[in-house]
Amino acid sequence: MNEQLQPLKKQPRAGKAGRSGTQDDIVYAHIFEAILEQRLAPGTKLSEEALGEIFGVSRTIIRRALSRLAHEGVVLLRPNRGAVVASPSVEEARQVFMARRLVERAITELAVQHATAEQIAELRQMVNDERDSFSRGDRGAGIRLSGEFHLKLAEAAKNAPLISFQRSLVSQTSLIIAQYESGNRSHCSYDEHTQLIDAIEKRDAELAVNLMMHHMDHIDSKLNLDEESASDDLHAVFSHLLQTKKPGRSPAKL
Amino acid sequence: MNEQLQPLKKQPRAGKAGRSGTQDDIVYAHIFEAILEQRLAPGTKLSEEALGEIFGVSRTIIRRALSRLAHEGVVLLRPNRGAVVASPSVEEARQVFMARRLVERAITELAVQHATAEQIAELRQMVNDERDSFSRGDRGAGIRLSGEFHLKLAEAAKNAPLISFQRSLVSQTSLIIAQYESGNRSHCSYDEHTQLIDAIEKRDAELAVNLMMHHMDHIDSKLNLDEESASDDLHAVFSHLLQTKKPGRSPAKL
DNA sequence: AACACTGCGATTGTACACAATGGTTGGTGC
DNA sequence: GCACCAACCATTGTGTACAATCGCAGTGTT
């Protein structure tokens, strides 16, 4: 708990454009990334003081980052009880996916109308990065980049509220995928992303929307939302013990 | 600037259950209300210290409230330059309305499926309150209650992400209405709200969605989004000068 | 006379100290 | 032996002091 990875505090400011929010963003991004890559498991307590020491900033900054993460639904902020990594329930996951279908359909239609050549090129680049990450076996980065692809698409739709909402949904989706993905396979097949870009470039709205909807189908068909995989709810975790009476073998330590 | 309306600070805390978020909520609600009722005009600077004195709390609380308002798009938070009441441009208003159509359609469909009798009763109550406000001539409260109606409807849809998004959209819509409404008439006719409730109660999804879409049409037809009424964007304000080549008459001093 | 630069004032950004809350643990009574 | 209660401790919530930043005004120069 005393190891302080990189002070990161005196490095910037005088450098160039003293963008004030930088520290917040760094902390935010690091925690977010750690959650997506499952270095922080759902339910993990996020102590303000501990994080402050780790990042070399005061609790004020940490608190803002946590607040932002909470607003996106990646972190749960319990009054007087601190923050924990969110562990979305199956029902919450379903709600997120329902909302995403809605938003992705609209975004796709708008992107077909408004996407510029430059944006399309950027999208292709992101798919490449995503593929690289997976081929490197970097699952966390893959999940993140896959999310960023959908976010980039939202930007092409040129609707600020939708972008903001999509950011929140994508964050939560990433967390859900990290939590529920049924193991091995690629979750967001980049093939589908590539096809989607092609359809957008051809300005074929109907095809693009169909592809996106199928893409959504594939995503949640790859999740086993019918069985909880891990949870903070002890009752749920040990429900099988309650059903079939079982010897007192000590489970892995909590 | 030195008048401190109601301290509201020593009243609670020791009293009973020190609900921690209460102060935040009070400040948030007051500022929000003031913006909707146009006691705070778009562009007004929201000094942390001044607000802190007014509400009798420290800047910490004010800052959180402003941050929340900023997240909802009602307040603009400029780094190192403080907060101002947002003044949505016509383009931003259009984006908000586009997003709202999307969300309201989905919410209506879901509400038809899930609304309980109790929720429907609550909705009817809200329409009554709304009507009362308008008949009292309390325009600000009317706008607010009208927004809360749509928010309540979102709750009936039972989808947490959608509720959260709707909250943000409704807030911004209220601000837009306060800014752009073409004068006299009721903006959200409660008749339409009543009809909508009836359709939901009859579980007639198609009718409900149609009513909602017409309702949306009426809302933005009542706004004069074609002509800016006031704006911070100098280019937009003087766009007519830029079109017709004009003599070097000095415009109002910049 | 217009432009650029520097110093000043005001306001926000950050850190820290203190207060309050909630969980936990140990003790006591039944 | 079990359950309830109370005090402790750890952690968060809040207020405030200090530092950094930005905008503006005054001054000097071209």
Coordinates of C-alpha atoms (C1' of nucleotides) in Angstrom, one line a residue:
Chain A
M1 CA 0.0 0.0 0.0
N2 CA 3.0 2.3 0.4
E3 CA 4.4 1.9 -3.1
Q4 CA 3.7 5.0 -5.0
L5 CA 4.0 4.1 -8.6
Q6 CA 4.7 7.4 -10.3
P7 CA 4.3 10.7 -8.5
L8 CA 3.0 12.2 -11.7
K9 CA 2.4 15.4 -9.8
K10 CA 5.2 17.7 -10.6
Q11 CA 5.7 16.6 -14.1
P12 CA 3.2 18.7 -16.1
R13 CA 1.9 22.1 -15.3
A14 CA 4.8 24.2 -16.3
G15 CA 5.3 22.2 -19.5
K16 CA 3.0 23.6 -22.1
A17 CA -0.7 24.2 -22.0
G18 CA -1.5 24.0 -18.4
R19 CA -4.7 22.1 -18.9
S20 CA -6.1 22.2 -15.4
G21 CA -8.1 19.0 -15.6
T22 CA -5.2 16.9 -16.5
Q23 CA -4.6 15.3 -13.1
D24 CA -8.2 14.4 -12.8
D25 CA -8.2 12.8 -16.2
I26 CA -5.1 10.8 -15.5
V27 CA -6.5 9.4 -12.3
Y28 CA -9.8 8.8 -14.0
A29 CA -8.3 7.0 -17.0
H30 CA -6.0 4.8 -14.9
I31 CA -8.8 3.6 -12.6
F32 CA -11.1 3.1 -15.6
E33 CA -8.5 1.1 -17.4
A34 CA -7.7 -1.0 -14.4
I35 CA -11.4 -1.8 -14.0
L36 CA -11.8 -2.8 -17.6
E37 CA -8.7 -5.0 -17.5
Q38 CA -10.0 -6.6 -14.5
R39 CA -7.1 -5.7 -12.4
L40 CA -9.8 -4.3 -10.2
A41 CA -12.4 -6.8 -9.7
P42 CA -16.1 -5.9 -9.3
G43 CA -16.8 -5.2 -5.6
T44 CA -13.3 -4.0 -4.8
K45 CA -13.3 -1.2 -2.4
L46 CA -11.7 2.0 -3.7
S47 CA -10.3 3.8 -0.7
E48 CA -9.7 7.5 -1.3
E49 CA -6.6 7.6 0.8
A50 CA -5.0 4.6 -0.7
L51 CA -5.7 5.8 -4.2
G52 CA -4.4 9.2 -3.3
E53 CA -1.1 7.7 -2.1
I54 CA -0.8 5.6 -5.2
F55 CA -1.3 8.4 -7.6
G56 CA 0.5 11.0 -5.5
V57 CA -2.4 13.4 -5.3
S58 CA -4.8 14.4 -2.5
R59 CA -8.1 12.9 -1.8
T60 CA -9.8 15.8 -3.5
I61 CA -8.7 14.7 -6.9
I62 CA -9.5 11.1 -6.2
R63 CA -12.9 12.0 -5.1
R64 CA -13.6 13.9 -8.3
A65 CA -12.4 11.0 -10.4
L66 CA -14.6 8.6 -8.4
S67 CA -17.5 10.9 -8.7
R68 CA -17.1 10.9 -12.5
L69 CA -16.7 7.1 -12.6
A70 CA -19.8 6.8 -10.5
H71 CA -21.8 9.0 -12.8
E72 CA -20.8 6.7 -15.7
G73 CA -22.0 3.7 -13.7
V74 CA -18.6 2.0 -13.4
V75 CA -18.2 2.8 -9.8
L76 CA -20.7 2.6 -7.0
L77 CA -20.6 5.5 -4.5
R78 CA -22.2 4.6 -1.2
P79 CA -22.7 7.6 1.1
N80 CA -20.4 7.4 4.1
R81 CA -19.2 4.0 3.0
G82 CA -16.9 4.7 0.2
A83 CA -16.7 3.6 -3.4
V84 CA -16.5 0.2 -4.8
V85 CA -16.1 -1.1 -8.3
A86 CA -19.6 -1.6 -9.7
S87 CA -20.8 -5.2 -10.2
P88 CA -23.8 -4.8 -12.4
S89 CA -26.5 -7.4 -11.9
V90 CA -27.9 -9.4 -14.7
E91 CA -31.0 -7.1 -14.7
E92 CA -28.8 -4.0 -14.9
A93 CA -26.9 -5.5 -17.7
R94 CA -30.1 -6.2 -19.6
Q95 CA -31.1 -2.6 -19.2
V96 CA -27.8 -1.3 -20.4
F97 CA -28.0 -3.5 -23.5
M98 CA -31.6 -2.4 -24.2
A99 CA -30.5 1.2 -24.0
R100 CA -27.6 0.5 -26.2
R101 CA -29.6 -1.0 -29.0
L102 CA -31.7 2.1 -29.0
V103 CA -28.8 4.4 -29.1
E104 CA -26.6 2.5 -31.5
R105 CA -29.5 2.4 -34.0
A106 CA -29.8 6.1 -33.9
I107 CA -26.1 6.7 -34.0
T108 CA -25.7 4.4 -37.0
E109 CA -28.3 6.2 -38.9
L110 CA -26.8 9.6 -38.1
A111 CA -23.3 8.5 -38.8
V112 CA -24.3 7.3 -42.2
Q113 CA -25.5 10.8 -42.9
H114 CA -22.7 12.8 -41.3
A115 CA -19.5 10.8 -41.1
T116 CA -16.7 12.5 -42.9
A117 CA -14.0 10.7 -44.8
E118 CA -11.5 11.6 -42.1
Q119 CA -13.7 10.1 -39.4
I120 CA -14.1 6.9 -41.4
A121 CA -10.3 6.7 -41.7
E122 CA -10.0 7.1 -38.0
L123 CA -12.6 4.3 -37.4
R124 CA -10.6 2.0 -39.6
Q125 CA -7.4 2.8 -37.7
M126 CA -9.2 2.0 -34.5
V127 CA -10.3 -1.4 -35.8
N128 CA -6.6 -2.1 -36.6
D129 CA -5.5 -1.2 -33.1
E130 CA -8.2 -3.4 -31.7
R131 CA -7.1 -6.3 -33.8
D132 CA -3.5 -5.8 -32.8
S133 CA -4.5 -5.8 -29.1
F134 CA -6.3 -9.1 -29.4
S135 CA -3.5 -10.7 -31.4
R136 CA -1.1 -9.6 -28.7
G137 CA -3.4 -11.2 -26.2
D138 CA -4.1 -7.9 -24.5
R139 CA -7.7 -8.5 -23.7
G140 CA -8.2 -5.4 -21.5
A141 CA -6.9 -3.1 -24.2
G142 CA -9.1 -4.9 -26.7
I143 CA -12.2 -4.4 -24.7
R144 CA -11.3 -0.7 -24.2
L145 CA -10.5 -0.1 -27.9
S146 CA -13.7 -1.9 -29.0
G147 CA -15.6 0.5 -26.7
E148 CA -13.7 3.4 -28.1
F149 CA -14.7 2.4 -31.6
H150 CA -18.4 2.7 -30.7
L151 CA -17.7 6.0 -29.0
K152 CA -16.0 7.3 -32.1
L153 CA -19.0 6.3 -34.1
A154 CA -21.1 8.3 -31.8
E155 CA -19.0 11.3 -32.5
A156 CA -19.6 10.9 -36.1
A157 CA -23.3 11.2 -35.4
K158 CA -22.7 14.8 -34.3
N159 CA -25.2 14.8 -31.4
A160 CA -23.7 15.9 -28.1
P161 CA -26.2 14.4 -25.8
L162 CA -26.1 11.1 -27.6
I163 CA -22.3 11.1 -27.4
S164 CA -22.4 11.7 -23.7
F165 CA -24.9 8.9 -23.2
Q166 CA -23.1 6.5 -25.3
R167 CA -19.9 7.2 -23.3
S168 CA -21.7 6.1 -20.2
L169 CA -23.3 3.1 -21.9
V170 CA -20.0 1.9 -23.4
S171 CA -18.3 2.2 -20.1
Q172 CA -20.9 0.0 -18.4
T173 CA -20.9 -2.4 -21.3
S174 CA -17.2 -2.8 -21.0
L175 CA -17.6 -3.6 -17.4
I176 CA -20.3 -6.1 -18.1
I177 CA -18.3 -7.8 -20.7
A178 CA -15.3 -8.0 -18.4
Q179 CA -17.6 -9.5 -15.8
Y180 CA -19.8 -11.8 -17.8
E181 CA -18.0 -12.8 -21.0
S182 CA -18.1 -16.5 -21.5
G183 CA -14.5 -17.0 -21.8
N184 CA -12.5 -17.3 -24.8
R185 CA -13.8 -15.7 -27.9
S186 CA -13.4 -12.2 -29.2
H187 CA -16.4 -10.3 -27.9
C188 CA -16.5 -7.5 -30.5
S189 CA -15.4 -9.2 -33.6
Y190 CA -13.5 -6.6 -35.6
D191 CA -14.9 -8.1 -38.8
E192 CA -18.2 -6.8 -37.9
H193 CA -16.7 -3.4 -37.2
T194 CA -15.1 -3.4 -40.5
Q195 CA -18.3 -4.3 -42.3
L196 CA -20.1 -1.6 -40.5
I197 CA -17.6 1.0 -41.6
D198 CA -17.9 -0.2 -45.2
A199 CA -21.7 0.2 -45.0
I200 CA -21.3 3.7 -43.6
E201 CA -18.9 4.7 -46.2
K202 CA -21.3 3.5 -48.9
R203 CA -24.0 5.6 -47.1
D204 CA -26.2 2.5 -46.9
A205 CA -28.3 3.3 -43.9
E206 CA -30.4 0.2 -43.9
L207 CA -27.4 -2.2 -44.2
A208 CA -25.5 -0.3 -41.6
V209 CA -28.3 -0.5 -39.1
N210 CA -28.9 -4.2 -39.8
L211 CA -25.2 -4.9 -39.2
M212 CA -25.2 -2.9 -36.0
M213 CA -28.2 -4.7 -34.7
H214 CA -26.7 -8.1 -35.5
H215 CA -23.5 -6.8 -33.9
M216 CA -25.5 -6.1 -30.7
D217 CA -27.1 -9.6 -30.9
H218 CA -23.7 -11.1 -31.1
I219 CA -22.4 -9.2 -28.2
D220 CA -25.0 -10.3 -25.7
S221 CA -25.2 -13.7 -27.1
K222 CA -21.6 -14.1 -26.1
L223 CA -22.4 -13.2 -22.5
N224 CA -23.9 -15.7 -20.2
L225 CA -26.3 -13.4 -18.6
D226 CA -28.4 -16.4 -17.4
E227 CA -25.9 -17.5 -14.9
E228 CA -24.1 -15.2 -12.6
S229 CA -20.4 -15.6 -12.9
A230 CA -19.2 -13.6 -10.0
S231 CA -20.9 -11.4 -7.5
D232 CA -20.7 -9.6 -4.2
D233 CA -23.9 -11.0 -3.1
L234 CA -22.9 -13.8 -0.8
H235 CA -26.3 -15.3 -0.9
A236 CA -26.1 -15.6 -4.7
V237 CA -22.5 -16.9 -4.7
F238 CA -23.3 -19.6 -2.2
S239 CA -26.8 -20.4 -3.3
H240 CA -25.8 -23.8 -4.5
L241 CA -24.6 -24.6 -1.0
L242 CA -27.9 -23.7 0.4
Q243 CA -29.7 -26.0 -2.0
T244 CA -27.6 -29.2 -1.8
K245 CA -26.2 -29.7 1.6
K246 CA -22.5 -30.0 1.2
P247 CA -19.4 -30.9 3.3
G248 CA -17.5 -28.1 5.0
R249 CA -14.7 -27.8 2.5
S250 CA -13.3 -24.3 2.9
P251 CA -13.8 -22.3 -0.3
A252 CA -11.1 -20.0 -1.6
K253 CA -10.6 -17.4 0.9
L254 CA -12.6 -14.3 0.5
Chain B
M1 CA -24.5 40.1 -2.6
N2 CA -24.2 40.1 1.2
E3 CA -27.7 39.1 1.9
Q4 CA -27.8 35.6 3.1
L5 CA -31.3 34.4 2.5
Q6 CA -31.7 31.4 4.8
P7 CA -28.7 30.0 6.5
L8 CA -30.1 26.5 6.2
K9 CA -26.9 25.3 7.7
K10 CA -27.3 24.9 11.3
Q11 CA -30.8 23.6 11.0
P12 CA -30.2 20.0 10.4
R13 CA -27.1 18.0 11.2
A14 CA -27.5 17.6 14.9
G15 CA -31.2 17.1 14.4
K16 CA -31.8 13.6 13.3
A17 CA -30.5 11.4 10.6
G18 CA -27.8 13.5 9.1
R19 CA -28.5 12.5 5.5
S20 CA -25.2 13.5 4.0
G21 CA -26.4 14.4 0.5
T22 CA -29.1 16.7 1.7
Q23 CA -27.2 19.9 1.6
D24 CA -26.0 19.2 -1.9
D25 CA -29.5 18.5 -3.0
I26 CA -30.9 21.6 -1.6
V27 CA -28.3 23.8 -3.2
Y28 CA -28.6 21.9 -6.5
A29 CA -32.4 22.2 -6.5
H30 CA -32.4 25.9 -5.7
I31 CA -30.0 26.8 -8.4
F32 CA -31.8 24.6 -10.9
E33 CA -35.1 26.1 -10.0
A34 CA -33.7 29.6 -10.3
I35 CA -32.3 28.8 -13.7
L36 CA -35.6 27.4 -14.9
E37 CA -37.6 30.3 -13.6
Q38 CA -35.2 32.6 -15.4
R39 CA -34.2 34.4 -12.2
L40 CA -30.7 33.4 -13.4
A41 CA -30.4 34.3 -17.0
P42 CA -28.3 32.3 -19.4
G43 CA -24.7 33.4 -19.3
T44 CA -24.8 34.6 -15.7
K45 CA -21.7 33.9 -13.8
L46 CA -22.1 31.6 -10.9
S47 CA -19.3 32.5 -8.4
E48 CA -18.6 29.8 -5.9
E49 CA -17.9 32.1 -3.1
A50 CA -21.0 34.2 -3.7
L51 CA -23.2 31.2 -3.8
G52 CA -21.6 29.8 -0.7
E53 CA -22.4 32.9 1.2
I54 CA -26.0 32.9 -0.1
F55 CA -26.7 29.4 0.9
G56 CA -24.6 29.5 4.0
V57 CA -22.4 26.6 3.0
S58 CA -18.8 26.3 1.9
R59 CA -17.5 26.3 -1.6
T60 CA -17.1 22.5 -1.4
I61 CA -20.8 22.0 -1.5
I62 CA -21.4 24.6 -4.1
R63 CA -18.7 23.1 -6.3
R64 CA -20.4 19.7 -6.1
A65 CA -23.8 21.1 -7.0
L66 CA -22.3 23.0 -9.9
S67 CA -20.5 20.0 -11.1
R68 CA -23.7 18.1 -11.1
L69 CA -25.5 20.9 -13.0
A70 CA -22.7 20.9 -15.5
H71 CA -23.0 17.2 -16.0
E72 CA -26.7 17.7 -16.8
G73 CA -25.8 20.5 -19.3
V74 CA -27.6 23.3 -17.4
V75 CA -24.4 24.9 -16.3
L76 CA -21.2 25.4 -18.2
L77 CA -18.0 24.8 -16.3
R78 CA -15.0 26.6 -17.8
P79 CA -11.7 25.6 -16.3
N80 CA -10.1 28.3 -14.2
R81 CA -12.9 30.6 -15.3
G82 CA -15.8 29.5 -13.2
A83 CA -19.3 28.4 -13.9
V84 CA -22.0 30.2 -15.9
V85 CA -25.6 29.4 -16.7
A86 CA -25.6 27.5 -20.0
S87 CA -27.0 29.2 -23.0
P88 CA -27.7 26.5 -25.4
S89 CA -27.4 27.4 -29.1
V90 CA -30.0 26.6 -31.6
E91 CA -27.9 23.8 -32.8
E92 CA -27.6 22.3 -29.3
A93 CA -31.3 22.7 -28.8
R94 CA -31.9 20.7 -32.0
Q95 CA -29.6 18.0 -30.8
V96 CA -31.4 17.8 -27.5
F97 CA -34.8 17.6 -29.1
M98 CA -33.6 14.9 -31.5
A99 CA -32.3 12.8 -28.6
R100 CA -35.5 13.4 -26.7
R101 CA -37.7 12.1 -29.5
L102 CA -35.6 9.0 -29.5
V103 CA -35.8 8.5 -25.8
E104 CA -39.4 9.5 -25.4
R105 CA -40.5 6.9 -28.0
A106 CA -38.7 4.2 -26.2
I107 CA -39.8 5.3 -22.8
T108 CA -43.4 5.4 -23.9
E109 CA -43.3 1.9 -25.3
L110 CA -41.8 0.6 -22.1
A111 CA -44.1 2.6 -19.9
V112 CA -47.1 1.0 -21.7
Q113 CA -45.7 -2.4 -20.8
H114 CA -44.6 -1.7 -17.2
A115 CA -46.5 1.2 -15.7
T116 CA -48.2 0.2 -12.5
A117 CA -51.6 1.5 -11.4
E118 CA -49.9 3.4 -8.7
Q119 CA -47.5 5.1 -11.1
I120 CA -50.4 6.1 -13.4
A121 CA -52.1 7.7 -10.4
E122 CA -48.9 9.6 -9.6
L123 CA -48.7 10.8 -13.2
R124 CA -52.3 12.1 -13.0
Q125 CA -51.4 13.9 -9.8
M126 CA -48.5 15.6 -11.5
V127 CA -50.6 16.8 -14.3
N128 CA -53.0 18.3 -11.8
D129 CA -50.1 20.1 -10.1
E130 CA -48.9 21.3 -13.4
R131 CA -52.2 22.7 -14.3
D132 CA -52.5 24.5 -11.0
S133 CA -49.1 26.1 -11.4
F134 CA -50.0 27.5 -14.8
S135 CA -53.4 28.7 -13.6
R136 CA -51.6 30.4 -10.7
G137 CA -49.4 32.0 -13.3
D138 CA -46.3 30.3 -11.9
R139 CA -44.5 29.7 -15.2
G140 CA -41.3 28.5 -13.6
A141 CA -43.0 25.8 -11.5
G142 CA -45.0 24.8 -14.5
I143 CA -42.0 24.2 -16.6
R144 CA -40.4 22.3 -13.9
L145 CA -43.4 20.1 -13.2
S146 CA -43.9 19.5 -16.8
G147 CA -40.4 18.2 -16.9
E148 CA -40.9 16.1 -13.9
F149 CA -43.9 14.5 -15.6
H150 CA -41.7 13.2 -18.3
L151 CA -39.2 12.1 -15.8
K152 CA -41.8 10.2 -13.9
L153 CA -42.8 8.5 -17.1
A154 CA -39.2 7.5 -17.6
E155 CA -39.3 5.9 -14.2
A156 CA -42.3 3.8 -15.2
A157 CA -40.2 2.5 -18.1
K158 CA -37.9 0.7 -15.5
N159 CA -34.6 1.3 -17.3
A160 CA -32.0 3.0 -15.1
P161 CA -29.8 4.3 -17.9
L162 CA -32.7 5.7 -19.8
I163 CA -34.0 7.4 -16.6
S164 CA -30.6 9.0 -16.1
F165 CA -30.4 10.2 -19.7
Q166 CA -33.9 11.5 -19.6
R167 CA -33.1 13.5 -16.5
S168 CA -30.3 15.2 -18.3
L169 CA -32.4 15.8 -21.4
V170 CA -35.4 17.1 -19.5
S171 CA -33.2 19.6 -17.6
Q172 CA -31.7 20.9 -20.8
T173 CA -35.1 21.0 -22.5
S174 CA -36.4 23.1 -19.6
L175 CA -33.6 25.5 -20.0
I176 CA -34.2 25.7 -23.8
I177 CA -37.9 26.3 -23.3
A178 CA -37.1 29.0 -20.7
Q179 CA -34.8 30.6 -23.2
Y180 CA -36.6 30.3 -26.5
E181 CA -40.3 29.9 -25.8
S182 CA -42.3 32.2 -28.0
G183 CA -44.0 34.1 -25.4
N184 CA -47.4 33.4 -24.1
R185 CA -48.8 30.0 -24.4
S186 CA -48.5 27.0 -22.3
H187 CA -45.7 25.0 -23.6
C188 CA -46.5 21.5 -22.5
S189 CA -50.2 21.4 -22.7
Y190 CA -51.5 19.2 -19.9
D191 CA -54.3 18.0 -22.1
E192 CA -51.7 16.1 -24.1
H193 CA -50.2 14.7 -20.9
T194 CA -53.6 13.5 -19.8
Q195 CA -54.3 11.9 -23.2
L196 CA -51.0 10.2 -23.0
I197 CA -51.7 8.8 -19.6
D198 CA -55.1 7.5 -20.8
A199 CA -53.4 5.7 -23.7
I200 CA -50.8 4.2 -21.3
E201 CA -53.5 3.0 -19.0
K202 CA -55.3 1.3 -21.8
R203 CA -52.0 -0.3 -22.8
D204 CA -52.3 1.0 -26.3
A205 CA -48.7 1.3 -27.3
E206 CA -49.3 2.6 -30.8
L207 CA -51.6 5.4 -29.7
A208 CA -49.3 6.4 -26.8
V209 CA -46.3 6.6 -29.1
N210 CA -48.2 8.7 -31.6
L211 CA -49.4 11.0 -28.9
M212 CA -45.9 11.4 -27.5
M213 CA -44.5 12.2 -31.0
H214 CA -47.2 14.8 -31.6
H215 CA -46.5 16.2 -28.1
M216 CA -42.8 16.5 -29.1
D217 CA -43.8 18.2 -32.3
H218 CA -45.9 20.7 -30.4
I219 CA -43.1 21.5 -28.0
D220 CA -40.6 22.5 -30.6
S221 CA -43.1 24.1 -32.8
K222 CA -43.8 26.5 -29.9
L223 CA -40.1 27.5 -29.8
N224 CA -38.8 29.9 -32.3
L225 CA -35.6 28.1 -33.0
D226 CA -35.2 29.7 -36.3
E227 CA -34.4 33.1 -35.0
E228 CA -32.0 33.5 -32.2
S229 CA -33.4 35.5 -29.4
A230 CA -30.2 36.1 -27.7
S231 CA -26.8 34.5 -27.9
D232 CA -23.3 34.6 -26.8
D233 CA -22.0 33.6 -30.2
L234 CA -21.1 36.9 -31.8
H235 CA -20.8 35.3 -35.2
A236 CA -24.3 34.0 -35.0
V237 CA -25.6 37.3 -33.6
F238 CA -24.1 39.3 -36.5
S239 CA -24.4 36.7 -39.2
H240 CA -26.8 39.0 -41.1
L241 CA -24.1 41.6 -41.2
L242 CA -21.7 39.2 -42.6
Q243 CA -23.9 38.1 -45.5
T244 CA -24.6 41.5 -47.0
K245 CA -21.4 43.4 -47.4
K246 CA -21.7 46.4 -45.2
P247 CA -19.9 49.7 -44.7
G248 CA -17.4 50.0 -42.0
R249 CA -19.8 51.3 -39.5
S250 CA -18.7 50.2 -36.2
P251 CA -21.2 47.9 -34.6
A252 CA -21.8 48.1 -30.9
K253 CA -18.4 48.0 -29.2
L254 CA -17.2 44.5 -28.6
Chain C
dA1 C1' -1.7 56.0 -31.9
dA2 C1' -1.7 51.1 -31.7
dC3 C1' 0.4 47.0 -30.0
dA4 C1' 2.8 44.1 -26.7
dC5 C1' 4.3 43.3 -22.1
dT6 C1' 4.2 43.0 -17.3
dG7 C1' 2.2 43.5 -12.7
dC8 C1' -2.0 43.2 -10.1
dG9 C1' -6.5 41.6 -8.5
dA10 C1' -9.8 38.3 -8.3
dT11 C1' -11.3 33.6 -8.6
dT12 C1' -10.6 28.9 -9.0
dG13 C1' -7.7 24.6 -8.0
dT14 C1' -5.5 21.8 -4.5
dA15 C1' -4.3 20.1 -0.2
dC16 C1' -5.0 19.4 4.5
dA17 C1' -7.1 19.5 9.2
dC18 C1' -11.1 18.5 11.8
dA19 C1' -15.7 16.6 12.5
dA20 C1' -19.0 13.0 11.9
dT21 C1' -20.6 8.7 10.5
dG22 C1' -20.7 3.6 10.1
dG23 C1' -18.8 -0.9 10.9
dT24 C1' -16.5 -3.8 14.0
dT25 C1' -15.1 -5.8 18.0
dG26 C1' -15.0 -6.8 22.7
dG27 C1' -17.6 -7.0 26.8
dT28 C1' -21.5 -7.8 29.7
dG29 C1' -26.0 -9.5 31.0
dC30 C1' -29.5 -12.9 30.7
Chain D
dG1 C1' -23.8 -19.9 25.2
dC2 C1' -26.2 -16.4 22.7
dA3 C1' -27.7 -11.9 22.0
dC4 C1' -27.5 -7.2 22.8
dC5 C1' -25.0 -3.0 23.8
dA6 C1' -21.3 0.2 23.8
dA7 C1' -17.0 2.2 22.8
dC8 C1' -13.3 2.2 19.4
dC9 C1' -11.3 2.7 14.9
dA10 C1' -11.2 3.4 10.3
dT11 C1' -13.0 6.0 6.6
dT12 C1' -15.6 9.5 4.5
dG13 C1' -17.8 14.4 4.7
dT14 C1' -16.9 19.3 5.2
dG15 C1' -14.6 23.7 5.9
dT16 C1' -10.7 26.5 5.3
dA17 C1' -6.0 28.0 4.1
dC18 C1' -2.8 28.4 0.6
dA19 C1' -1.1 28.3 -4.2
dA20 C1' -1.7 28.6 -9.1
dT21 C1' -4.1 30.5 -12.9
dC22 C1' -6.6 33.8 -15.7
dG23 C1' -8.2 38.3 -17.2
dC24 C1' -7.4 43.1 -17.1
dA25 C1' -5.3 47.4 -16.6
dG26 C1' -1.5 50.4 -16.8
dT27 C1' 2.8 51.4 -19.0
dG28 C1' 6.4 51.6 -22.2
dT29 C1' 7.9 51.0 -27.0
dT30 C1' 7.7 51.1 -32.1

